[in-house]
Tab-separated table of C-alpha atoms and ligand atoms in Angstrom:
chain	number	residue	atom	x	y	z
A	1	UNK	CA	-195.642	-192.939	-106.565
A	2	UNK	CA	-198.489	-195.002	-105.374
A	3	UNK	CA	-197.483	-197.491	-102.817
A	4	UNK	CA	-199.918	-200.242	-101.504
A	5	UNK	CA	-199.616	-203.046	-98.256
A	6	UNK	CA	-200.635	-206.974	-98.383
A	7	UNK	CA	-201.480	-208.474	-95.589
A	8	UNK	CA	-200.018	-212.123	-95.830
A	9	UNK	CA	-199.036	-213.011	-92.384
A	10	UNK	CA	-202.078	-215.255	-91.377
A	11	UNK	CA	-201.476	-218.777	-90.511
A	12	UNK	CA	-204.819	-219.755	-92.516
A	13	UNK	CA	-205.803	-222.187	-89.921
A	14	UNK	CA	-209.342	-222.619	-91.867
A	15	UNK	CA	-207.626	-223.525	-94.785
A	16	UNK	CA	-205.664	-226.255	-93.506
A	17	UNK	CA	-203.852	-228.828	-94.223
A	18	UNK	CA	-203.472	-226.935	-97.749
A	19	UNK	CA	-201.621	-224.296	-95.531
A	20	UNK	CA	-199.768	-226.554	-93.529
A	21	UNK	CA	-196.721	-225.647	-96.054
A	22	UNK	CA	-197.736	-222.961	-98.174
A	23	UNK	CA	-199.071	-219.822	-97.018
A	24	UNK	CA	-202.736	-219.116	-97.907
A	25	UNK	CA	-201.824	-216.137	-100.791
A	26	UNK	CA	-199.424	-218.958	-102.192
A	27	UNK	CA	-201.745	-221.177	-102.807
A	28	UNK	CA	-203.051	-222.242	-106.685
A	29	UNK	CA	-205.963	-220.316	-107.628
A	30	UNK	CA	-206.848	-220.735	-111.234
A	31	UNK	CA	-203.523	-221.781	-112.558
A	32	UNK	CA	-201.318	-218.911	-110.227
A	33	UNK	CA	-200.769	-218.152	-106.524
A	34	UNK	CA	-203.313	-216.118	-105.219
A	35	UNK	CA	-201.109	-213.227	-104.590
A	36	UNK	CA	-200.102	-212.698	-108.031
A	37	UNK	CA	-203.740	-212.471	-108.791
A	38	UNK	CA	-203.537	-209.401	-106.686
A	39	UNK	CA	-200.346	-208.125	-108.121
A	40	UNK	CA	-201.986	-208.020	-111.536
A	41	UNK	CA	-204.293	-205.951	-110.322
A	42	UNK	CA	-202.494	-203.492	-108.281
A	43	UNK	CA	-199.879	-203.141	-111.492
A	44	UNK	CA	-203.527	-202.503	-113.340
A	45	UNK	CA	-204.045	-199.490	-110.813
A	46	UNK	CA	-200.732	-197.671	-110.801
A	47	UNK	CA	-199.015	-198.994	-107.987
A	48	UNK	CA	-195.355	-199.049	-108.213
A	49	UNK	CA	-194.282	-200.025	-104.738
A	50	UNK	CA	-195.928	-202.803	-102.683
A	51	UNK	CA	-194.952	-203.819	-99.343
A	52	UNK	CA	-195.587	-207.743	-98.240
A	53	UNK	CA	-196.807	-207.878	-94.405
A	54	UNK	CA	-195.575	-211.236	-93.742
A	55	UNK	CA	-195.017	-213.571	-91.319
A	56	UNK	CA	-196.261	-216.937	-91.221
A	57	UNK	CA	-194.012	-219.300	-93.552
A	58	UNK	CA	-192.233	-215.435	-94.357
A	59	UNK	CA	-189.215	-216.506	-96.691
A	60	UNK	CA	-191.543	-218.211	-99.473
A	61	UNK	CA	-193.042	-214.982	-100.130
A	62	UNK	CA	-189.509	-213.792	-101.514
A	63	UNK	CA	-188.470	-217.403	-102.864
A	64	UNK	CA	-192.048	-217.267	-104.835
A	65	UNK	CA	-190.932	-213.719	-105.700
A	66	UNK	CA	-187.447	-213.728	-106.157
A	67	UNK	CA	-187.243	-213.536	-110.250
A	68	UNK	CA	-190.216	-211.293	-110.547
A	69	UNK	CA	-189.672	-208.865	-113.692
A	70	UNK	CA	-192.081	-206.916	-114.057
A	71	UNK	CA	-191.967	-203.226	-113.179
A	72	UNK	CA	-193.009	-203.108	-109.293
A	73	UNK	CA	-190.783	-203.227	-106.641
A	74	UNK	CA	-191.527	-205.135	-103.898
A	75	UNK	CA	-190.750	-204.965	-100.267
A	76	UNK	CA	-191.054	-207.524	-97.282
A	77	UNK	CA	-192.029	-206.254	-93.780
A	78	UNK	CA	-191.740	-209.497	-91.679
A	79	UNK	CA	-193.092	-209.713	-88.463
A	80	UNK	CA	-191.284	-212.320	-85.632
A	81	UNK	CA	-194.580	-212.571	-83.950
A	82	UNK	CA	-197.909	-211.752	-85.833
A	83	UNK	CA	-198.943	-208.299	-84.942
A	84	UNK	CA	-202.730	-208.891	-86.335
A	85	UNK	CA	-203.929	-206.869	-89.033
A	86	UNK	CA	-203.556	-203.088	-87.443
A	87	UNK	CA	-200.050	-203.954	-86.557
A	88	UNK	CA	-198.717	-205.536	-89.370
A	89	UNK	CA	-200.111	-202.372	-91.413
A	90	UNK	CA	-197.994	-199.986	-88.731
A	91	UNK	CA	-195.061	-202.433	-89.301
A	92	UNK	CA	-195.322	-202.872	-93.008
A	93	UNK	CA	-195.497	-198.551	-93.375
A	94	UNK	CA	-192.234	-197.972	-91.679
A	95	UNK	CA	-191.083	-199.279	-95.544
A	96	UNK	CA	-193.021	-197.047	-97.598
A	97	UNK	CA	-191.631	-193.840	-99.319
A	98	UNK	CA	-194.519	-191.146	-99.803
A	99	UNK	CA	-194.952	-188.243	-97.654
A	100	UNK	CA	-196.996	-188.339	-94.428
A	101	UNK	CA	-200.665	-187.096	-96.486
A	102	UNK	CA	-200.331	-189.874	-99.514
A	103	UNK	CA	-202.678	-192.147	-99.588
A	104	UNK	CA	-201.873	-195.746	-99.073
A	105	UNK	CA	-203.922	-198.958	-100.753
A	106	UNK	CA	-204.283	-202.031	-97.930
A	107	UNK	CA	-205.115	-205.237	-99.001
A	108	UNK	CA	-205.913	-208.237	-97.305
A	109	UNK	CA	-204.365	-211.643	-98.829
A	110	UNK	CA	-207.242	-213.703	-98.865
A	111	UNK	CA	-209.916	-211.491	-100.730
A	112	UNK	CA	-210.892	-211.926	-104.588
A	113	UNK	CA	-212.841	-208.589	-105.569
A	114	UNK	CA	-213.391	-206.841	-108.650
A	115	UNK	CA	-213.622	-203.491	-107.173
A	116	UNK	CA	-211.892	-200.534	-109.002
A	117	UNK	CA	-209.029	-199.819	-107.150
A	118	UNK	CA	-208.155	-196.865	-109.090
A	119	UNK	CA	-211.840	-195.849	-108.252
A	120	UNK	CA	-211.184	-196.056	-104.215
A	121	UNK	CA	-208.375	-194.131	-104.588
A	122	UNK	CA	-209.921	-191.570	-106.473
A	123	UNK	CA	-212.965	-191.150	-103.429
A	124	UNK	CA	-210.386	-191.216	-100.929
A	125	UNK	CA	-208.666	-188.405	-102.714
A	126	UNK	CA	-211.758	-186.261	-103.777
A	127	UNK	CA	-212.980	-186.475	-99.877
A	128	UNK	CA	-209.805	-185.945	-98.376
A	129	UNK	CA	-210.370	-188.721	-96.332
A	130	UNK	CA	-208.427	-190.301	-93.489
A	131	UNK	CA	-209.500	-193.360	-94.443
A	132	UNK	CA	-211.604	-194.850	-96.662
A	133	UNK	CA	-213.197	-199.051	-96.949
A	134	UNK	CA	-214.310	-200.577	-99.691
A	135	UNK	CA	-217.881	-202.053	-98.409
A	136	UNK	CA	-219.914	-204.784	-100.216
A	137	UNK	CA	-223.565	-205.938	-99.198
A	138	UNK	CA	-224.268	-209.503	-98.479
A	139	UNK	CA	-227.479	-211.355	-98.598
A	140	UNK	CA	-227.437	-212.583	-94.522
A	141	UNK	CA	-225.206	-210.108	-92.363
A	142	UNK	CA	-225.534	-212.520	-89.417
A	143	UNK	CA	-222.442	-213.546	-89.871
A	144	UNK	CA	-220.130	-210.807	-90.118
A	145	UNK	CA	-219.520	-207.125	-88.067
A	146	UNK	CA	-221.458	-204.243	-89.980
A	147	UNK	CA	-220.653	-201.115	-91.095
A	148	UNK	CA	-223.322	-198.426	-91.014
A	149	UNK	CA	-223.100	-195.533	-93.006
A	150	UNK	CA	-224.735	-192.316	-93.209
A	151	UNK	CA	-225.998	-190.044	-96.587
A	152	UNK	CA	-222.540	-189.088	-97.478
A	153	UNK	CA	-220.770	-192.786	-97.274
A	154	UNK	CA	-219.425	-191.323	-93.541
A	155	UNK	CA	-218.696	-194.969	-91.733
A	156	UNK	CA	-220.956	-193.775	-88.085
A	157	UNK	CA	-220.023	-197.423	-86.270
A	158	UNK	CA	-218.371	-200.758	-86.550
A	159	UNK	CA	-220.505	-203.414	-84.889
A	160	UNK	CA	-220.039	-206.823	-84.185
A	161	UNK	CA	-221.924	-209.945	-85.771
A	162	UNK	CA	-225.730	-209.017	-85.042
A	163	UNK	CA	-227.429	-211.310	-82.561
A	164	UNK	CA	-231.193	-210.406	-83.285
A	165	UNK	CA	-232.577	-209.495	-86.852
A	166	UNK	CA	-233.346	-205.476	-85.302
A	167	UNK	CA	-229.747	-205.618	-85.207
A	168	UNK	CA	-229.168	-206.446	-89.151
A	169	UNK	CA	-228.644	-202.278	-88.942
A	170	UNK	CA	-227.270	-202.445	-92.805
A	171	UNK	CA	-226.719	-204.990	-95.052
A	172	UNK	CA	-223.037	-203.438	-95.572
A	173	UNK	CA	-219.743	-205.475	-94.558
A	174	UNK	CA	-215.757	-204.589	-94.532
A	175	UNK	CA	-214.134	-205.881	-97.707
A	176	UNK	CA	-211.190	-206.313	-96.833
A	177	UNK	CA	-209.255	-203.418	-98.617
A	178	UNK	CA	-208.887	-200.273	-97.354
A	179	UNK	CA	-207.219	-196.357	-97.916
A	180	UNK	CA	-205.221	-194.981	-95.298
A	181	UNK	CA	-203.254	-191.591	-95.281
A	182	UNK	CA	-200.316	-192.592	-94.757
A	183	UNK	CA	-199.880	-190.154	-91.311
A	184	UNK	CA	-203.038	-192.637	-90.075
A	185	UNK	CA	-201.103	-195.718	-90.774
A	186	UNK	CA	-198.159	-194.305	-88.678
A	187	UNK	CA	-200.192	-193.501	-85.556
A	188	UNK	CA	-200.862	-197.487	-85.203
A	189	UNK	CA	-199.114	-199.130	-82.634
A	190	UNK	CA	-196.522	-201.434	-83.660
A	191	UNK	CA	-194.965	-202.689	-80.888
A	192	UNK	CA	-197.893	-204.881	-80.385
A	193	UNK	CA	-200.750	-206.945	-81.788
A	194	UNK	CA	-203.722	-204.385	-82.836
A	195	UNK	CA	-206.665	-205.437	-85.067
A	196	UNK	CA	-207.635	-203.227	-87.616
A	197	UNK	CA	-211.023	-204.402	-87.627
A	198	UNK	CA	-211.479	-204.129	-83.510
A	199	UNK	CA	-209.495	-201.894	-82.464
A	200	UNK	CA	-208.258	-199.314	-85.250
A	201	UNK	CA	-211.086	-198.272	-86.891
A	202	UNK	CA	-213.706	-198.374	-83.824
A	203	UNK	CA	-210.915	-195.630	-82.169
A	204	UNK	CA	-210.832	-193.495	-85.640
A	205	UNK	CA	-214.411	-192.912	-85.291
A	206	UNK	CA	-215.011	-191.901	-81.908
A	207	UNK	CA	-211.989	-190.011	-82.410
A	208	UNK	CA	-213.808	-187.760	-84.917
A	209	UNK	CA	-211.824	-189.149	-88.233
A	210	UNK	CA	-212.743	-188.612	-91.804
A	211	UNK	CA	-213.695	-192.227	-92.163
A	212	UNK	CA	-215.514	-193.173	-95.643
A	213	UNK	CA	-216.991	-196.414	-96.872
A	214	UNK	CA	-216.861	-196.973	-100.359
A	215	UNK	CA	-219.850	-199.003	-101.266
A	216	UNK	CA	-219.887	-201.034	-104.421
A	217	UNK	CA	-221.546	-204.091	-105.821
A	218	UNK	CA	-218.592	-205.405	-107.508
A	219	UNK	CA	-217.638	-209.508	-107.186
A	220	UNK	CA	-216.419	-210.409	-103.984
A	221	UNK	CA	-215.110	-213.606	-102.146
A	222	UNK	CA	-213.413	-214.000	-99.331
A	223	UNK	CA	-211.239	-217.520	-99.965
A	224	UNK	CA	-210.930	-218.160	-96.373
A	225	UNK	CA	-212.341	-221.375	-96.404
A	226	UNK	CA	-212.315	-224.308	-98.366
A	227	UNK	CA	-215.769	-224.026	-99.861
A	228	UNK	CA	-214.973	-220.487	-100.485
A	229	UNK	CA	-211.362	-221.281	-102.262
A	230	UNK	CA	-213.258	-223.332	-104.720
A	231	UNK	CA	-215.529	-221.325	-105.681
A	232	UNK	CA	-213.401	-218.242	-106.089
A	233	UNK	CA	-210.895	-220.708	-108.196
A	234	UNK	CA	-213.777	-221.875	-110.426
A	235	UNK	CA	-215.737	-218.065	-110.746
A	236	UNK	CA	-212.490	-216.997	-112.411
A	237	UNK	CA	-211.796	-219.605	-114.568
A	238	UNK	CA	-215.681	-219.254	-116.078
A	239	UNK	CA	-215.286	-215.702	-115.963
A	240	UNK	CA	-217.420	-214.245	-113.019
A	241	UNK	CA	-214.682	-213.219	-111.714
A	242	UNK	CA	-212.008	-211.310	-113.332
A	243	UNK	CA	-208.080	-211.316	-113.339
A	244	UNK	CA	-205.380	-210.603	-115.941
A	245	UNK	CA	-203.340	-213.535	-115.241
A	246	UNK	CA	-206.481	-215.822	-116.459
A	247	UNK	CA	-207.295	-216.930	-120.018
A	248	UNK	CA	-211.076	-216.346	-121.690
A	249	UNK	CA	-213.864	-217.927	-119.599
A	250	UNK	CA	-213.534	-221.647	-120.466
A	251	UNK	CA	-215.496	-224.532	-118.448
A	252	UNK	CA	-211.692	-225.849	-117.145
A	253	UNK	CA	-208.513	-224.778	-117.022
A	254	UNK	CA	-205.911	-227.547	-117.757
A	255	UNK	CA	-201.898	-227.582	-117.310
A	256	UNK	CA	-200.914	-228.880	-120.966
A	257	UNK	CA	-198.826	-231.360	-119.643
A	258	UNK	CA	-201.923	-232.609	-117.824
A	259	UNK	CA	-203.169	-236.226	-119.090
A	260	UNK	CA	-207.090	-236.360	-119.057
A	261	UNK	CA	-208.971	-239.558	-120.969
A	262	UNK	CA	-211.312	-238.926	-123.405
A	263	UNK	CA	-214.254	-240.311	-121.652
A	264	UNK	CA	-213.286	-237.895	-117.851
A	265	UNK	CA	-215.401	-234.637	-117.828
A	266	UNK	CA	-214.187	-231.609	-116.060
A	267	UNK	CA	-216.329	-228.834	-115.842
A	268	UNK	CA	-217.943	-226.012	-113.433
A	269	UNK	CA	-214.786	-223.643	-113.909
A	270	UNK	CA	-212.011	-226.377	-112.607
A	271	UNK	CA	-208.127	-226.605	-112.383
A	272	UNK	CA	-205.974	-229.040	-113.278
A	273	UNK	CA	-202.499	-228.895	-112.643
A	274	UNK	CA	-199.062	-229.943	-114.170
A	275	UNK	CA	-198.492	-233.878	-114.996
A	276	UNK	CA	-201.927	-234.644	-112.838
A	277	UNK	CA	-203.742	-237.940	-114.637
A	278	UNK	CA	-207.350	-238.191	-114.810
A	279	UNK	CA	-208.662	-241.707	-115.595
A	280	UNK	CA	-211.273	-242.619	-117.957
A	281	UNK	CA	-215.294	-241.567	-116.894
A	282	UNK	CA	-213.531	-239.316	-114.288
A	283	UNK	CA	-216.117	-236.403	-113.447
A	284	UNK	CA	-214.622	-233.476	-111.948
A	285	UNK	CA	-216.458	-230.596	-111.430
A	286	UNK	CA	-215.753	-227.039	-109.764
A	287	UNK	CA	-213.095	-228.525	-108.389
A	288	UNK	CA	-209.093	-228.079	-108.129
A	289	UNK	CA	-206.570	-231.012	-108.961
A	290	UNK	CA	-202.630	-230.009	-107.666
A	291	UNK	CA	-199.687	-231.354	-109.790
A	292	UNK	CA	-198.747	-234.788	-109.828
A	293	UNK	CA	-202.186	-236.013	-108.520
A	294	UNK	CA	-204.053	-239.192	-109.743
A	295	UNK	CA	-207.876	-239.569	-109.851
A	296	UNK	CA	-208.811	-243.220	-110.902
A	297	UNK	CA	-211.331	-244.304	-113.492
A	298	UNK	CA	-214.945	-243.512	-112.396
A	299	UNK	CA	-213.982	-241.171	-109.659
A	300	UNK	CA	-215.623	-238.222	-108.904
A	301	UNK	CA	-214.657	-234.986	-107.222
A	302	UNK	CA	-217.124	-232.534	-106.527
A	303	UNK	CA	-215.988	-228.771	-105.216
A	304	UNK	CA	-212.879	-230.308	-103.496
A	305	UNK	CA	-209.354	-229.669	-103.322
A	306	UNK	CA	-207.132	-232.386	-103.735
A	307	UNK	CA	-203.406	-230.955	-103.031
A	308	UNK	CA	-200.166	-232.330	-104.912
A	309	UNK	CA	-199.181	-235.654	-105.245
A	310	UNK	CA	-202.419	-236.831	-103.788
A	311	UNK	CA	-204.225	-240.178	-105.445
A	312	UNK	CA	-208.382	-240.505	-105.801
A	313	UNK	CA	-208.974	-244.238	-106.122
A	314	UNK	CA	-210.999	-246.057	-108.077
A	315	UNK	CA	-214.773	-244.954	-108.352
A	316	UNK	CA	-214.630	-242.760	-104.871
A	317	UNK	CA	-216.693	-240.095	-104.784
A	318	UNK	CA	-215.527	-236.624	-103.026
A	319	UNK	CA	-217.870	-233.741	-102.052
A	320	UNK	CA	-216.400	-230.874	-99.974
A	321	UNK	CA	-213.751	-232.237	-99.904
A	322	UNK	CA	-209.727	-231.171	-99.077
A	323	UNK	CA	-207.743	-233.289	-99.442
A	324	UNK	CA	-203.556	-232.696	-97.925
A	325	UNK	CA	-200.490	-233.356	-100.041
A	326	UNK	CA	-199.372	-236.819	-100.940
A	327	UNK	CA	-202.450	-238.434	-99.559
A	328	UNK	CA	-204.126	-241.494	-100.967
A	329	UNK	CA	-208.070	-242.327	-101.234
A	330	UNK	CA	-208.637	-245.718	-101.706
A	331	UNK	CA	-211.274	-246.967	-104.228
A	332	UNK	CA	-214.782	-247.230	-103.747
A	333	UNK	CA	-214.226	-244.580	-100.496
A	334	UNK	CA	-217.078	-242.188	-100.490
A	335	UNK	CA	-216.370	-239.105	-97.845
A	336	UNK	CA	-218.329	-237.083	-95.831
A	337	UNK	CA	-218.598	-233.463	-97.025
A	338	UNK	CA	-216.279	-230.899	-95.728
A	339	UNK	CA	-213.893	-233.956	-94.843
A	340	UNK	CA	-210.435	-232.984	-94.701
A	341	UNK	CA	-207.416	-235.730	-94.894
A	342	UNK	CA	-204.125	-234.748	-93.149
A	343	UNK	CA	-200.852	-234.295	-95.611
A	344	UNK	CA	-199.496	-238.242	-96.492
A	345	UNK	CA	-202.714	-240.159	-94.636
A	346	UNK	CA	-204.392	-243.387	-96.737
A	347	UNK	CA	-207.391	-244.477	-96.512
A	348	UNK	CA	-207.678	-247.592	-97.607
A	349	UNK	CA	-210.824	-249.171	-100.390
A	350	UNK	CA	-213.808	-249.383	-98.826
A	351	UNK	CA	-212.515	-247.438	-95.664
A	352	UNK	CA	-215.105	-244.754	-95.607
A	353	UNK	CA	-218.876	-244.356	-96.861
A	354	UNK	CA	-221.515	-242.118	-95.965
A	355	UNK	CA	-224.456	-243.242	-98.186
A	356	UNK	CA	-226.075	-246.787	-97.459
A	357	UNK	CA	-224.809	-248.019	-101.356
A	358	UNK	CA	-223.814	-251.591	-100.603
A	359	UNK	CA	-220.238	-252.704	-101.334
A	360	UNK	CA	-218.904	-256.271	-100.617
A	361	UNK	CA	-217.997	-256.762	-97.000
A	362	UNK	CA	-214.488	-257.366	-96.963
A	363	UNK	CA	-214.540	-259.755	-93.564
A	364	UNK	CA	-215.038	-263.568	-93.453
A	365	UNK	CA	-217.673	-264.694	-91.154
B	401	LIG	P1	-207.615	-218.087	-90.559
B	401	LIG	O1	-206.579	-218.588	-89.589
B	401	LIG	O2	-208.193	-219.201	-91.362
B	401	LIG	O3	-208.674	-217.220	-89.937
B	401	LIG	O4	-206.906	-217.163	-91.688
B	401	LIG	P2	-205.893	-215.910	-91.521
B	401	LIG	O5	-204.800	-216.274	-90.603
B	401	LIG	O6	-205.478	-215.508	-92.899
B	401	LIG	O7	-206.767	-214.791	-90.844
B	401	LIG	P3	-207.756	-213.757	-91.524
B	401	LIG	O8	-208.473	-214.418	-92.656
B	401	LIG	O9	-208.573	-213.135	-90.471
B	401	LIG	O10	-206.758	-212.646	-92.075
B	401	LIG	C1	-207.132	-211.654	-93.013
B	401	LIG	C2	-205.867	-211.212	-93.739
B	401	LIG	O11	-204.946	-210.624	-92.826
B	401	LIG	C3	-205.135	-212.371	-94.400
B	401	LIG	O12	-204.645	-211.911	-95.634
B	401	LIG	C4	-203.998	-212.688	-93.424
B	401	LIG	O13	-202.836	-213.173	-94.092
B	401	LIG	C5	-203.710	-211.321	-92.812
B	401	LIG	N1	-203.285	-211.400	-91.414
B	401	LIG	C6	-204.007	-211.851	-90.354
B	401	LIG	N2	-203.296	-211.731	-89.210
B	401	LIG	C7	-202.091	-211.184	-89.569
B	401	LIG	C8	-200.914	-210.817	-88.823
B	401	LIG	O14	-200.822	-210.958	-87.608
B	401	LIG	N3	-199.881	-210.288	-89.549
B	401	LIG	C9	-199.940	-210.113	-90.899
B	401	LIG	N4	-198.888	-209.606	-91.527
B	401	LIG	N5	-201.027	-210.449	-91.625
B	401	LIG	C10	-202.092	-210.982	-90.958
């Protein structure tokens, strides 16, 4: 039976306030949580047992869950006090089944890849690995730890984020989703917090481990951040990226019980959720609309989030944007990329602009 981990416990302080009440894997992400995304795809693979790592906002991963049908079975590790990634693997394995040399799939929560997963299980198996990564290349390592790799995919070092450009060693980063046999899981310690990343992997190396990176040039996000969220929303809906759970690429994807007027335009691969209104010359584009939110005639919302029950005045214009549950946007309001308003604030018309456009000064002189 193949089993498989997700890591869910993170608070997902970068994605806040949209995680202020709903874990990051929960969120929307072209018209389902994120986590089912994943799901799809590990049903896709074979896997027949997966085991939530949770932690953070723990019992809405089995309320979400809780009249699932389909033919998985699903277990929740949860940890009192986040055990970062290594331990929360160590913790989550005391629930799997297979003998001590199966392999075991690893997922992080937050990462949307089209890598084969039937594909990484099928190197680990053919090397005999320990453990095997699935690596993707970026265009600027700067900004993440490398993994350097010799002729045979063998993973020689974990570094951190280069300083210098002689340091740019490979252009090869961790993905996020990993093989472990399971006897390697077990050796983890669980009775504290242990990063996979710093600690875990750098120790299976210089202990002389079969370690393998499995390098592939598949699609790959990670949503961490609001920018990223959008995008990785909007590159499935249009089809870059790929999961069962989404119709054929389409320029939007729209809740039917969503009211749009004729003259609104929403485009670049956005969402719009259940009983949201869009007013009339409404632009909207790569963007994701919750349920229940209003955006007001000549409004426009440009790669932004704007959570449930949320209301986009009048002719404001949003770029970067997240905006929390139940907030309100007054009209004629234009914010400041990468803005985020707290759940339930208002800003009131006229409150905010960035660009020199003149509006009528409210105050008498
Ligand atoms: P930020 O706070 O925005 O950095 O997000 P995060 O908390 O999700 O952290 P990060 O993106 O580094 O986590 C990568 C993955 O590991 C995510 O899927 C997290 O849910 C998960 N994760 C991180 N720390 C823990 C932990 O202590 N326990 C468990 N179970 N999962 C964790």
């Amino acid at each position: 039976m193949q089993e498989a981990i997700i890591l869910v416990g993170g608070k997902g302080t970068r994605l806040r306030p949209l995680t202020n009440h709903t874990p990051k894997p929960l969120l929307n992400v072209a018209g389902s949580s994120f986590i089912r995304h994943q799901i799809a795809k590990l049903i896709d693979a074979g896997v027949e047992h997966v085991v939530f790592a949770t932690s953070y906002l723990a019992g809405l991963f089995e309320e979400e869950f809780q009249d699932f049908s389909q033919d998985l079975r699903i277990s929740y590790a949860v940890e009192k006090v986040p055990l970062g990634t290594g331990g929360a693997i160590r913790n989550a394995g005391r629930l799997l089944r297979g003998a001590p040399d199966e392999p075991v799939l690893i997922l992080n929560g937050d990462i949307l890849s089209g890598v084969d997963l039937r594909g990484i299980l099928a190197a680990h198996r053919g090397r005999d690995a320990d453990v095997t990564l699935h690596l993707t290349r970026v265009a600027d390592p700067r900004a993440f730890g490398l993994v350097p790799t010799d002729d045979d995919g063998r993973v020689l070092s974990f570094l951190e984020k280069p300083k210098t450009a002689a340091e740019c060693v490979t252009d090869q980063i961790n993905a996020g989703c990993y093989v472990f046999r399971r006897s390697v899981l077990d050796a983890i310690p669980g009775d504290r917090e242990v990063s996979v990343e710093q600690e875990t992997f750098p120790r299976l190396v210089a202990a002389g481990a079969l370690v393998y990176g499995h390098t592939t040039a598949d699609y790959w996000r990670d949503l961490g951040t609001p920018l990223a969220f959008v995008h990785g929303s909007a590159d499935l809906v249009t089809g870059r990226a790929r999961s069962p759970l989404v119709p054929p690429p389409a320029e939007a994807l729209i809740h039917p019980t969503a009211r749009i007027d004729p003259s609104a335009r929403v485009l670049g691969g956005s969402c719009v959720g259940p009983h949201a209104v869009i007013g009339p010359d409404v632009v909207i584009d790569r963007a994701i609309i919750g349920a229940r939110v209003t955006v007001e005639s000549g409004a426009r919302v440009h790669e932004s989030v704007a959570d449930h029950d949320s209301v986009i005045g009048a002719r404001s214009v949003l770029r970067e944007a997240v905006v929390g549950c139940h907030a309100e946007v007054g009209a004629d309001n234009e914010l400041p990329a990468q803005l985020r308003l707290s759940c339930g604030i208002r800003i009131p018309a006229q409150g905010v602009r960035v660009s020199g456009t003149a509006v009528a000064c409210p105050t008498v002189h």
